[in-house]
Amino acid sequence: MTAASKAELFRLLPAIDELLRCEEVQTLSQRFGHTATVEASRQLIDDLRRKITDDSLDEATVKAAIDRLPEAIEQRLQGSVAYSLRPVINATGVLLHTNLGRAPLSQAALQHVTEIAQSYSNIEFDLSTGERGKRDVHVSRLFAKLLNTDDREVSTIVVNNNAAAVLLTLNALAEDGDVIVSRGELVEIGGSFRIPDVMAKSGAVLREVGTTNRTRISDYDRAIGERTKLILRVHRSNFQIVGFTEQPSLEELVALGRKHKIPVVEDLGSGELFDLRQARVSGEPMISGSVRAGVNVVTYSGDKLLGGPQAGLISGDADLVAKIRSNPLFRAVRVDKMFYAALEATLLAYIREDYDSIPTLRMMRVTEEDLQHRAEHIARHLGISSPHLEIDVVATHSVLGGGSAPGATLPSRALAVHSGDLSPEELMRGLRQYEMPIIARLEDDRVLLDLRTVEPGLDATIIAALESLSH
Ligand SMILES: *Cc1c(COP(=O)(O)O)cnc(C)c1O
């Protein structure tokens, strides 16, 4: 094509003002805002100009593209004003998947959040005296009940996440002093939470004792000196040390701390209020166990096994917790009323022992028979509707994830999907790009959809997504 005819094609392109005056685009401007509409129009005309320059478009093609401009502008605007944060179906079998938002909230938590967030509330207002109150009261009273601490006054405060809880606790109780930690507990929790680094930022000095696999109570005892402010125990949330190992019990640490008048702090990682042995998971410590053993302060996450919102909880001796709360950092890492609402509702479910209302606990307790039944139903349905897909029901294992109970798995059932037309990667991508994105797991070149982490109400969506990929 000659340069002259390209120039002619350029002349066909409407000016931005002209485009914006047309009625369809005017309507878009009212719906999506003037600025966004101008931007989308300009981008589309630029695209077209580039295509004329690079490709040999004929006049008919250019005219057709110009006629379709309002429609294209609408599509682009819909894309740019759509939410980026979207719900997805977690078919990975990882219950607390940090990249997928960890614990889903209960219906009661959502209702309470809506009610509290859309109106004014007594978040820091004492309704009986009419004076300023403290936001802690809303959940501290519930933790006191749940941690079953009749013989001890335990208070709880809430911060942004457990990383903040550890940082704040170390800064408030041990700045410029030594904190004794076993070399077997200098953990990294992913996303740059490393105990030595957090310690450095807190202003406390890490005093390592013992070895990677064995630390004795005498190692702690020998390390205690003038500058010692705390003994820290860190839960090995995401790894295990097996073989020739030794670690003092919490009771021994507490006794040593008492002897020297040094508080014992424990970073539990995933705090647990529900005895997971009921779901056949062992090795994950309960918050109440640490409190009962006499640990002075424990920190844990709200959105791991607790099944609530993202939060860091600090529970312990009232005087120490008060000291932590009066630290200026507390104000920097405190949380909004929505978190208190979600947490309060979640804790009330524990008090009522209504465990099935908390999605994480419900998923953990679903039986293999239930999962088998659902999987067979889906496979049967697709066997009829989608002959191009081969679906097998396979036994697999779900994991807790999110830095809890390393090595603990739950027997589960998955749909193993095989397509004659699509590679496993293409299947995975197709599922991710479905209107309700589905995140599956690739294992031995098979696409697995683990049903333990999928709410039964979403089975129909999984069927529809697989049907859409098989045509
Ligand atoms: C998960 C975890 C943390 C970090 O908790 P977040 O709530 O993710 O900030 C800290 N310590 C331990 C031992 C953990 O398992």
CSV table of C-alpha atoms and ligand atoms in Angstrom, one decimal:
chain,number,residue,atom,x,y,z
A,1,MET,CA,0.0,0.0,0.0
A,2,THR,CA,1.3,3.5,-0.8
A,3,ALA,CA,2.0,6.2,1.7
A,4,ALA,CA,-0.7,8.4,0.1
A,5,SER,CA,-3.4,5.9,0.7
A,6,LYS,CA,-2.3,5.4,4.3
A,7,ALA,CA,-2.7,9.2,4.7
A,8,GLU,CA,-6.2,8.8,3.3
A,9,LEU,CA,-7.0,6.2,5.8
A,10,PHE,CA,-5.7,8.4,8.7
A,11,ARG,CA,-8.1,11.1,7.5
A,12,LEU,CA,-11.0,8.7,8.0
A,13,LEU,CA,-10.2,8.5,11.8
A,14,PRO,CA,-12.5,10.7,13.8
A,15,ALA,CA,-11.1,13.5,16.1
A,16,ILE,CA,-11.5,12.8,19.8
A,17,ASP,CA,-14.0,15.7,20.2
A,18,GLU,CA,-16.0,14.4,17.3
A,19,LEU,CA,-16.1,10.9,18.8
A,20,LEU,CA,-17.1,12.3,22.2
A,21,ARG,CA,-20.0,14.2,20.7
A,22,CYS,CA,-21.7,11.1,19.3
A,23,GLU,CA,-24.6,10.0,21.4
A,24,GLU,CA,-23.4,6.5,22.3
A,25,VAL,CA,-20.1,7.9,23.6
A,26,GLN,CA,-22.0,10.6,25.5
A,27,THR,CA,-23.9,7.9,27.4
A,28,LEU,CA,-20.7,6.1,28.2
A,29,SER,CA,-19.2,9.4,29.5
A,30,GLN,CA,-22.2,9.7,31.9
A,31,ARG,CA,-21.8,6.1,33.0
A,32,PHE,CA,-18.0,5.8,33.4
A,33,GLY,CA,-16.9,9.4,33.8
A,34,HIS,CA,-15.6,11.9,31.3
A,35,THR,CA,-11.9,11.5,32.0
A,36,ALA,CA,-12.0,7.7,31.7
A,37,THR,CA,-14.0,7.9,28.5
A,38,VAL,CA,-11.6,10.3,26.8
A,39,GLU,CA,-8.7,8.1,27.8
A,40,ALA,CA,-10.3,5.0,26.4
A,41,SER,CA,-11.3,6.8,23.2
A,42,ARG,CA,-7.8,8.1,22.7
A,43,GLN,CA,-6.2,4.7,23.3
A,44,LEU,CA,-8.5,3.0,20.8
A,45,ILE,CA,-7.9,5.6,18.1
A,46,ASP,CA,-4.1,5.3,18.7
A,47,ASP,CA,-4.4,1.6,18.4
A,48,LEU,CA,-6.1,2.0,15.1
A,49,ARG,CA,-3.6,4.5,13.9
A,50,ARG,CA,-0.8,2.0,14.8
A,51,LYS,CA,-2.6,-0.8,12.9
A,52,ILE,CA,-2.9,1.4,9.8
A,53,THR,CA,0.9,2.1,10.0
A,54,ASP,CA,2.0,-1.4,10.7
A,55,ASP,CA,-0.5,-3.6,8.9
A,56,SER,CA,-2.0,-3.2,5.5
A,57,LEU,CA,-5.6,-2.5,6.5
A,58,ASP,CA,-7.9,-1.8,3.6
A,59,GLU,CA,-10.5,1.0,3.6
A,60,ALA,CA,-13.4,-1.3,4.4
A,61,THR,CA,-11.7,-2.7,7.5
A,62,VAL,CA,-10.8,0.7,8.8
A,63,LYS,CA,-14.4,1.9,8.3
A,64,ALA,CA,-15.8,-1.1,10.1
A,65,ALA,CA,-13.4,-0.5,13.0
A,66,ILE,CA,-14.5,3.1,13.2
A,67,ASP,CA,-18.2,2.1,13.3
A,68,ARG,CA,-17.4,-0.3,16.1
A,69,LEU,CA,-15.5,2.3,18.2
A,70,PRO,CA,-18.3,3.1,20.7
A,71,GLU,CA,-18.7,-0.6,21.4
A,72,ALA,CA,-14.9,-1.0,21.8
A,73,ILE,CA,-14.8,2.0,24.1
A,74,GLU,CA,-17.5,0.5,26.2
A,75,GLN,CA,-15.7,-2.8,26.5
A,76,ARG,CA,-12.5,-1.1,27.4
A,77,LEU,CA,-14.2,1.0,30.1
A,78,GLN,CA,-15.9,-2.1,31.5
A,79,GLY,CA,-12.5,-3.7,31.8
A,80,SER,CA,-10.9,-0.7,33.5
A,81,VAL,CA,-13.6,0.0,36.0
A,82,ALA,CA,-14.2,-3.6,37.0
A,83,TYR,CA,-12.9,-4.8,40.3
A,84,SER,CA,-9.4,-6.2,40.3
A,85,LEU,CA,-10.0,-8.0,43.6
A,86,ARG,CA,-12.4,-10.9,42.9
A,87,PRO,CA,-13.7,-14.0,44.6
A,88,VAL,CA,-12.1,-17.2,43.3
A,89,ILE,CA,-12.8,-20.9,43.9
A,90,ASN,CA,-9.9,-22.5,45.8
A,91,ALA,CA,-9.6,-26.1,44.5
A,92,THR,CA,-6.0,-26.4,45.5
A,93,GLY,CA,-6.8,-28.3,48.7
A,94,VAL,CA,-4.7,-25.9,50.7
A,95,LEU,CA,-7.1,-24.7,53.4
A,96,LEU,CA,-5.2,-21.6,54.5
A,97,HIS,CA,-3.7,-20.4,51.2
A,98,THR,CA,-2.0,-17.1,51.9
A,99,ASN,CA,-2.1,-16.1,48.3
A,100,LEU,CA,-5.8,-16.8,48.2
A,101,GLY,CA,-6.6,-14.8,51.3
A,102,ARG,CA,-6.3,-17.4,54.0
A,103,ALA,CA,-9.5,-18.0,56.0
A,104,PRO,CA,-12.9,-17.2,54.4
A,105,LEU,CA,-15.2,-15.5,57.0
A,106,SER,CA,-18.3,-16.9,58.5
A,107,GLN,CA,-21.8,-15.5,57.5
A,108,ALA,CA,-22.2,-14.2,61.0
A,109,ALA,CA,-18.9,-12.3,60.7
A,110,LEU,CA,-19.9,-10.8,57.4
A,111,GLN,CA,-23.3,-9.7,58.8
A,112,HIS,CA,-21.7,-8.1,61.8
A,113,VAL,CA,-19.1,-6.3,59.7
A,114,THR,CA,-21.8,-4.9,57.5
A,115,GLU,CA,-23.9,-3.8,60.4
A,116,ILE,CA,-20.9,-2.1,62.2
A,117,ALA,CA,-19.1,-0.7,59.2
A,118,GLN,CA,-22.2,1.0,57.7
A,119,SER,CA,-23.1,2.9,60.8
A,120,TYR,CA,-21.6,4.6,63.9
A,121,SER,CA,-20.7,2.2,66.7
A,122,ASN,CA,-19.5,2.1,70.3
A,123,ILE,CA,-16.0,0.9,69.1
A,124,GLU,CA,-14.4,3.3,71.7
A,125,PHE,CA,-17.4,4.5,73.6
A,126,ASP,CA,-18.6,3.1,76.9
A,127,LEU,CA,-22.4,3.0,76.7
A,128,SER,CA,-22.9,2.7,80.5
A,129,THR,CA,-20.8,5.7,81.5
A,130,GLY,CA,-21.1,7.8,78.3
A,131,GLU,CA,-17.4,8.2,78.3
A,132,ARG,CA,-14.5,7.2,76.1
A,133,GLY,CA,-14.0,3.4,76.1
A,134,LYS,CA,-11.3,1.0,74.8
A,135,ARG,CA,-11.7,-0.9,71.6
A,136,ASP,CA,-10.1,-4.0,73.2
A,137,VAL,CA,-13.0,-4.7,75.4
A,138,HIS,CA,-15.1,-6.1,72.5
A,139,VAL,CA,-12.9,-9.1,72.1
A,140,SER,CA,-10.7,-9.3,75.2
A,141,ARG,CA,-13.8,-10.5,77.3
A,142,LEU,CA,-14.4,-13.3,74.8
A,143,PHE,CA,-10.8,-14.5,74.7
A,144,ALA,CA,-10.8,-14.6,78.5
A,145,LYS,CA,-13.7,-17.0,78.4
A,146,LEU,CA,-12.3,-19.1,75.6
A,147,LEU,CA,-8.8,-19.4,77.1
A,148,ASN,CA,-10.4,-20.6,80.2
A,149,THR,CA,-8.2,-18.7,82.6
A,150,ASP,CA,-10.1,-18.7,85.9
A,151,ASP,CA,-6.9,-18.6,88.0
A,152,ARG,CA,-5.2,-15.8,86.0
A,153,GLU,CA,-6.2,-12.4,84.6
A,154,VAL,CA,-5.5,-12.6,80.9
A,155,SER,CA,-6.1,-9.7,78.6
A,156,THR,CA,-6.0,-9.7,74.8
A,157,ILE,CA,-5.3,-6.9,72.3
A,158,VAL,CA,-5.6,-6.9,68.6
A,159,VAL,CA,-3.1,-5.6,65.9
A,160,ASN,CA,-2.8,-5.8,62.2
A,161,ASN,CA,-1.3,-9.3,61.9
A,162,ASN,CA,0.9,-11.6,63.9
A,163,ALA,CA,4.1,-10.2,62.4
A,164,ALA,CA,3.0,-6.8,63.9
A,165,ALA,CA,2.2,-8.6,67.2
A,166,VAL,CA,5.7,-10.1,67.5
A,167,LEU,CA,7.4,-6.8,66.5
A,168,LEU,CA,5.3,-4.8,69.0
A,169,THR,CA,5.7,-7.3,71.8
A,170,LEU,CA,9.5,-7.4,71.4
A,171,ASN,CA,9.8,-3.6,71.2
A,172,ALA,CA,7.6,-3.0,74.2
A,173,LEU,CA,9.1,-5.6,76.5
A,174,ALA,CA,12.7,-6.0,75.3
A,175,GLU,CA,14.0,-2.9,73.5
A,176,ASP,CA,17.8,-2.5,74.2
A,177,GLY,CA,17.8,-5.8,76.0
A,178,ASP,CA,18.5,-9.5,75.2
A,179,VAL,CA,16.0,-11.9,74.0
A,180,ILE,CA,16.9,-15.6,74.3
A,181,VAL,CA,15.8,-17.9,71.4
A,182,SER,CA,16.7,-21.4,70.6
A,183,ARG,CA,18.7,-21.9,67.3
A,184,GLY,CA,16.1,-24.4,66.3
A,185,GLU,CA,13.4,-21.7,66.3
A,186,LEU,CA,15.0,-18.9,64.2
A,187,VAL,CA,12.2,-19.4,61.6
A,188,GLU,CA,11.3,-17.7,58.4
A,189,ILE,CA,7.6,-17.6,57.6
A,190,GLY,CA,7.7,-16.5,54.0
A,191,GLY,CA,7.0,-13.0,52.8
A,192,SER,CA,10.1,-11.8,54.6
A,193,PHE,CA,9.1,-12.6,58.2
A,194,ARG,CA,12.3,-13.8,59.7
A,195,ILE,CA,12.8,-13.9,63.5
A,196,PRO,CA,16.3,-12.4,63.5
A,197,ASP,CA,15.2,-9.5,61.2
A,198,VAL,CA,12.1,-8.8,63.2
A,199,MET,CA,14.2,-8.9,66.4
A,200,ALA,CA,16.7,-6.4,64.9
A,201,LYS,CA,13.8,-4.0,63.9
A,202,SER,CA,12.3,-4.3,67.4
A,203,GLY,CA,15.5,-2.9,68.9
A,204,ALA,CA,16.0,-6.1,71.0
A,205,VAL,CA,19.2,-8.1,70.8
A,206,LEU,CA,18.9,-11.7,69.7
A,207,ARG,CA,20.7,-14.1,72.0
A,208,GLU,CA,20.8,-17.5,70.3
A,209,VAL,CA,21.2,-20.7,72.4
A,210,GLY,CA,21.5,-24.4,71.7
A,211,THR,CA,21.8,-25.9,68.3
A,212,THR,CA,19.5,-26.4,65.3
A,213,ASN,CA,18.3,-29.8,66.5
A,214,ARG,CA,18.9,-29.7,70.3
A,215,THR,CA,18.4,-27.1,72.9
A,216,ARG,CA,18.3,-27.8,76.6
A,217,ILE,CA,16.9,-25.8,79.5
A,218,SER,CA,20.5,-25.5,80.8
A,219,ASP,CA,21.4,-23.6,77.6
A,220,TYR,CA,18.7,-21.0,78.4
A,221,ASP,CA,19.8,-20.9,82.0
A,222,ARG,CA,23.4,-20.2,81.1
A,223,ALA,CA,22.5,-17.4,78.7
A,224,ILE,CA,20.4,-15.5,81.3
A,225,GLY,CA,22.2,-12.3,82.5
A,226,GLU,CA,21.8,-8.7,83.5
A,227,ARG,CA,20.6,-7.7,80.0
A,228,THR,CA,18.1,-10.5,79.5
A,229,LYS,CA,14.5,-9.1,79.1
A,230,LEU,CA,12.7,-12.1,77.6
A,231,ILE,CA,12.7,-15.8,76.7
A,232,LEU,CA,11.1,-16.3,73.3
A,233,ARG,CA,9.7,-19.5,72.1
A,234,VAL,CA,8.7,-19.6,68.4
A,235,HIS,CA,6.4,-22.3,66.9
A,236,ARG,CA,7.9,-24.2,64.0
A,237,SER,CA,4.9,-23.4,61.9
A,238,ASN,CA,6.1,-24.5,58.5
A,239,PHE,CA,8.8,-27.1,59.1
A,240,GLN,CA,9.6,-30.0,61.3
A,241,ILE,CA,12.9,-31.1,62.9
A,242,VAL,CA,12.9,-34.8,63.2
A,243,GLY,CA,15.5,-37.4,64.4
A,244,PHE,CA,18.0,-36.5,67.2
A,245,THR,CA,16.1,-33.6,68.7
A,246,GLU,CA,15.5,-32.0,72.1
A,247,GLN,CA,13.6,-29.0,73.3
A,248,PRO,CA,12.6,-28.0,76.8
A,249,SER,CA,8.9,-28.1,77.6
A,250,LEU,CA,6.9,-24.9,78.0
A,251,GLU,CA,6.6,-25.7,81.7
A,252,GLU,CA,10.4,-25.9,82.1
A,253,LEU,CA,10.8,-22.5,80.3
A,254,VAL,CA,8.1,-21.0,82.5
A,255,ALA,CA,9.7,-22.3,85.7
A,256,LEU,CA,13.1,-20.9,84.5
A,257,GLY,CA,11.5,-17.5,83.7
A,258,ARG,CA,9.8,-17.4,87.1
A,259,LYS,CA,13.1,-18.2,88.9
A,260,HIS,CA,14.8,-15.2,87.2
A,261,LYS,CA,11.7,-13.0,87.0
A,262,ILE,CA,11.9,-12.9,83.2
A,263,PRO,CA,8.7,-13.2,81.1
A,264,VAL,CA,8.3,-16.0,78.6
A,265,VAL,CA,6.8,-15.0,75.3
A,266,GLU,CA,5.6,-17.5,72.7
A,267,ASP,CA,4.9,-16.8,69.0
A,268,LEU,CA,2.3,-19.5,68.3
A,269,GLY,CA,1.9,-18.6,64.7
A,270,SER,CA,-1.5,-20.1,64.0
A,271,GLY,CA,-3.4,-19.8,67.2
A,272,GLU,CA,-5.8,-22.5,67.8
A,273,LEU,CA,-9.0,-22.4,69.8
A,274,PHE,CA,-10.4,-25.7,68.5
A,275,ASP,CA,-8.8,-28.9,69.3
A,276,LEU,CA,-7.6,-30.1,65.9
A,277,ARG,CA,-7.3,-33.7,67.2
A,278,GLN,CA,-11.0,-33.8,66.6
A,279,ALA,CA,-10.2,-33.4,62.9
A,280,ARG,CA,-7.4,-35.9,63.2
A,281,VAL,CA,-4.6,-33.3,63.0
A,282,SER,CA,-2.0,-33.4,65.8
A,283,GLY,CA,1.0,-31.4,66.7
A,284,GLU,CA,-0.6,-28.0,66.5
A,285,PRO,CA,-0.5,-26.2,69.9
A,286,MET,CA,-3.7,-24.8,71.4
A,287,ILE,CA,-3.6,-21.2,72.7
A,288,SER,CA,-5.2,-22.3,76.0
A,289,GLY,CA,-2.4,-24.9,76.4
A,290,SER,CA,0.3,-22.3,76.4
A,291,VAL,CA,-1.7,-20.0,78.7
A,292,ARG,CA,-2.3,-22.8,81.1
A,293,ALA,CA,1.4,-23.8,81.0
A,294,GLY,CA,2.0,-20.3,82.4
A,295,VAL,CA,3.5,-18.6,79.3
A,296,ASN,CA,3.3,-14.9,80.1
A,297,VAL,CA,2.4,-13.6,76.6
A,298,VAL,CA,1.3,-15.4,73.4
A,299,THR,CA,0.9,-14.0,69.9
A,300,TYR,CA,-1.0,-15.6,67.1
A,301,SER,CA,-2.8,-14.9,63.8
A,302,GLY,CA,-6.5,-14.2,63.3
A,303,ASP,CA,-6.8,-15.6,59.9
A,304,LYS,CA,-5.0,-18.9,60.2
A,305,LEU,CA,-6.6,-21.8,62.1
A,306,LEU,CA,-8.7,-19.4,64.1
A,307,GLY,CA,-10.7,-18.8,60.9
A,308,GLY,CA,-11.3,-15.1,61.4
A,309,PRO,CA,-10.1,-11.9,59.8
A,310,GLN,CA,-6.4,-10.9,59.3
A,311,ALA,CA,-5.2,-9.9,62.7
A,312,GLY,CA,-2.5,-10.4,65.2
A,313,LEU,CA,-3.6,-11.3,68.7
A,314,ILE,CA,-1.6,-10.7,71.9
A,315,SER,CA,-2.9,-12.5,74.9
A,316,GLY,CA,-1.3,-12.7,78.3
A,317,ASP,CA,-0.7,-11.2,81.8
A,318,ALA,CA,-2.7,-8.1,82.2
A,319,ASP,CA,0.3,-5.9,83.3
A,320,LEU,CA,2.5,-7.0,80.4
A,321,VAL,CA,-0.3,-6.6,77.8
A,322,ALA,CA,-1.0,-3.1,79.3
A,323,LYS,CA,2.6,-2.3,78.8
A,324,ILE,CA,2.5,-3.5,75.2
A,325,ARG,CA,-0.7,-1.5,74.6
A,326,SER,CA,0.8,1.7,75.8
A,327,ASN,CA,3.7,1.5,73.4
A,328,PRO,CA,3.4,4.1,70.6
A,329,LEU,CA,3.8,1.4,68.0
A,330,PHE,CA,0.4,0.0,69.1
A,331,ARG,CA,-1.3,3.0,67.6
A,332,ALA,CA,0.5,2.4,64.3
A,333,VAL,CA,-0.6,-1.2,63.9
A,334,ARG,CA,-4.1,-1.2,65.5
A,335,VAL,CA,-7.1,-2.3,63.4
A,336,ASP,CA,-10.3,-0.9,62.2
A,337,LYS,CA,-13.8,-1.6,63.6
A,338,MET,CA,-14.5,-4.0,60.8
A,339,PHE,CA,-11.8,-6.4,62.1
A,340,TYR,CA,-13.2,-6.2,65.6
A,341,ALA,CA,-16.7,-7.0,64.2
A,342,ALA,CA,-15.5,-10.0,62.3
A,343,LEU,CA,-13.4,-11.2,65.2
A,344,GLU,CA,-16.1,-10.8,67.7
A,345,ALA,CA,-18.6,-12.8,65.6
A,346,THR,CA,-16.0,-15.6,65.0
A,347,LEU,CA,-15.2,-15.8,68.7
A,348,LEU,CA,-18.9,-16.0,69.6
A,349,ALA,CA,-19.2,-19.0,67.3
A,350,TYR,CA,-16.5,-20.7,69.3
A,351,ILE,CA,-18.3,-19.9,72.5
A,352,ARG,CA,-21.5,-21.4,71.2
A,353,GLU,CA,-19.4,-24.3,69.9
A,354,ASP,CA,-21.0,-23.7,66.5
A,355,TYR,CA,-17.8,-24.9,64.8
A,356,ASP,CA,-19.5,-25.6,61.4
A,357,SER,CA,-20.4,-21.9,61.0
A,358,ILE,CA,-16.6,-21.1,60.7
A,359,PRO,CA,-15.7,-22.1,57.1
A,360,THR,CA,-12.1,-23.2,57.9
A,361,LEU,CA,-13.2,-25.5,60.6
A,362,ARG,CA,-16.1,-26.8,58.6
A,363,MET,CA,-13.8,-27.6,55.6
A,364,MET,CA,-11.4,-29.3,58.0
A,365,ARG,CA,-14.2,-31.6,59.3
A,366,VAL,CA,-15.9,-32.6,56.1
A,367,THR,CA,-15.9,-36.4,55.8
A,368,GLU,CA,-14.3,-38.4,53.0
A,369,GLU,CA,-17.7,-39.9,52.3
A,370,ASP,CA,-19.2,-36.5,51.7
A,371,LEU,CA,-16.3,-35.5,49.3
A,372,GLN,CA,-16.5,-38.9,47.5
A,373,HIS,CA,-20.3,-38.4,47.0
A,374,ARG,CA,-19.9,-34.8,45.6
A,375,ALA,CA,-17.0,-35.8,43.3
A,376,GLU,CA,-18.9,-38.8,41.9
A,377,HIS,CA,-21.9,-36.5,41.2
A,378,ILE,CA,-19.8,-34.0,39.3
A,379,ALA,CA,-18.0,-36.7,37.4
A,380,ARG,CA,-21.2,-38.4,36.4
A,381,HIS,CA,-22.8,-35.1,35.3
A,382,LEU,CA,-19.7,-34.2,33.1
A,383,GLY,CA,-19.5,-37.7,31.7
A,384,ILE,CA,-22.9,-37.1,30.0
A,385,SER,CA,-22.5,-33.4,29.2
A,386,SER,CA,-18.8,-33.3,28.2
A,387,PRO,CA,-17.6,-36.4,26.5
A,388,HIS,CA,-14.3,-34.6,25.5
A,389,LEU,CA,-13.3,-34.6,29.1
A,390,GLU,CA,-12.1,-37.5,31.1
A,391,ILE,CA,-12.9,-37.1,34.8
A,392,ASP,CA,-11.6,-39.5,37.5
A,393,VAL,CA,-12.4,-39.3,41.1
A,394,VAL,CA,-9.1,-39.8,43.0
A,395,ALA,CA,-8.0,-40.0,46.6
A,396,THR,CA,-5.7,-37.2,47.5
A,397,HIS,CA,-4.6,-35.2,50.6
A,398,SER,CA,-5.4,-31.6,51.5
A,399,VAL,CA,-3.0,-29.6,53.6
A,400,LEU,CA,-3.7,-26.9,56.2
A,401,GLY,CA,-1.1,-24.5,54.8
A,402,GLY,CA,-0.6,-20.9,55.9
A,403,GLY,CA,2.1,-21.7,58.3
A,404,SER,CA,0.3,-24.3,60.4
A,405,ALA,CA,0.8,-28.0,61.3
A,406,PRO,CA,3.6,-28.8,58.9
A,407,GLY,CA,3.2,-32.3,57.6
A,408,ALA,CA,-0.4,-32.5,58.7
A,409,THR,CA,-2.7,-33.7,55.9
A,410,LEU,CA,-6.4,-34.4,55.6
A,411,PRO,CA,-7.5,-37.3,53.3
A,412,SER,CA,-9.6,-35.8,50.5
A,413,ARG,CA,-11.1,-36.5,47.1
A,414,ALA,CA,-10.3,-34.6,43.9
A,415,LEU,CA,-11.5,-34.6,40.3
A,416,ALA,CA,-8.6,-35.5,38.0
A,417,VAL,CA,-9.4,-33.8,34.7
A,418,HIS,CA,-8.0,-34.8,31.4
A,419,SER,CA,-8.9,-33.2,28.1
A,420,GLY,CA,-8.2,-34.6,24.6
A,421,ASP,CA,-7.9,-31.1,23.2
A,422,LEU,CA,-6.2,-29.1,26.0
A,423,SER,CA,-2.9,-29.6,27.7
A,424,PRO,CA,-2.9,-29.6,31.5
A,425,GLU,CA,-1.5,-26.1,31.5
A,426,GLU,CA,-4.2,-24.9,29.1
A,427,LEU,CA,-6.8,-26.5,31.3
A,428,MET,CA,-5.4,-24.7,34.3
A,429,ARG,CA,-5.4,-21.4,32.4
A,430,GLY,CA,-8.9,-21.9,31.2
A,431,LEU,CA,-10.1,-22.5,34.7
A,432,ARG,CA,-8.3,-19.5,36.0
A,433,GLN,CA,-9.9,-17.3,33.3
A,434,TYR,CA,-13.4,-18.6,33.9
A,435,GLU,CA,-15.9,-15.8,35.0
A,436,MET,CA,-15.5,-17.2,38.6
A,437,PRO,CA,-11.8,-18.1,38.5
A,438,ILE,CA,-11.0,-21.6,39.6
A,439,ILE,CA,-7.5,-22.3,41.0
A,440,ALA,CA,-6.6,-26.0,40.6
A,441,ARG,CA,-3.5,-28.0,41.4
A,442,LEU,CA,-1.1,-29.6,38.9
A,443,GLU,CA,0.2,-33.0,40.2
A,444,ASP,CA,2.1,-35.5,38.1
A,445,ASP,CA,0.8,-33.8,34.9
A,446,ARG,CA,-2.8,-34.1,36.1
A,447,VAL,CA,-5.1,-31.3,36.8
A,448,LEU,CA,-6.6,-31.9,40.2
A,449,LEU,CA,-9.6,-30.1,41.7
A,450,ASP,CA,-9.6,-30.9,45.5
A,451,LEU,CA,-13.2,-30.6,46.8
A,452,ARG,CA,-12.3,-30.2,50.4
A,453,THR,CA,-11.6,-26.4,50.0
A,454,VAL,CA,-14.6,-25.9,47.7
A,455,GLU,CA,-18.0,-25.0,49.3
A,456,PRO,CA,-20.6,-27.5,48.1
A,457,GLY,CA,-22.7,-24.6,46.7
A,458,LEU,CA,-19.9,-24.0,44.2
A,459,ASP,CA,-20.0,-27.5,42.7
A,460,ALA,CA,-22.4,-26.3,40.0
A,461,THR,CA,-19.9,-23.6,39.0
A,462,ILE,CA,-17.2,-26.1,38.6
A,463,ILE,CA,-19.4,-28.2,36.4
A,464,ALA,CA,-20.3,-25.1,34.3
A,465,ALA,CA,-16.6,-24.1,34.0
A,466,LEU,CA,-15.5,-27.5,32.8
A,467,GLU,CA,-18.4,-27.7,30.4
A,468,SER,CA,-17.4,-24.4,28.9
A,469,LEU,CA,-13.8,-25.7,28.4
A,470,SER,CA,-14.9,-28.8,26.7
A,471,HIS,CA,-16.5,-27.2,23.7
B,1,LIG,C1,2.3,-17.1,60.3
B,1,LIG,C2,3.3,-16.8,61.4
B,1,LIG,C3,3.7,-15.5,61.6
B,1,LIG,C4,3.1,-14.3,60.8
B,1,LIG,O1,1.8,-14.1,61.0
B,1,LIG,P1,0.9,-13.2,60.1
B,1,LIG,O2,-0.4,-13.1,60.7
B,1,LIG,O3,1.0,-13.8,58.7
B,1,LIG,O4,1.6,-11.8,60.1
B,1,LIG,C5,4.6,-15.3,62.6
B,1,LIG,N1,5.1,-16.3,63.3
B,1,LIG,C6,4.7,-17.6,63.1
B,1,LIG,C7,5.4,-18.6,63.9
B,1,LIG,C8,3.8,-17.9,62.1
B,1,LIG,O5,3.4,-19.1,61.9
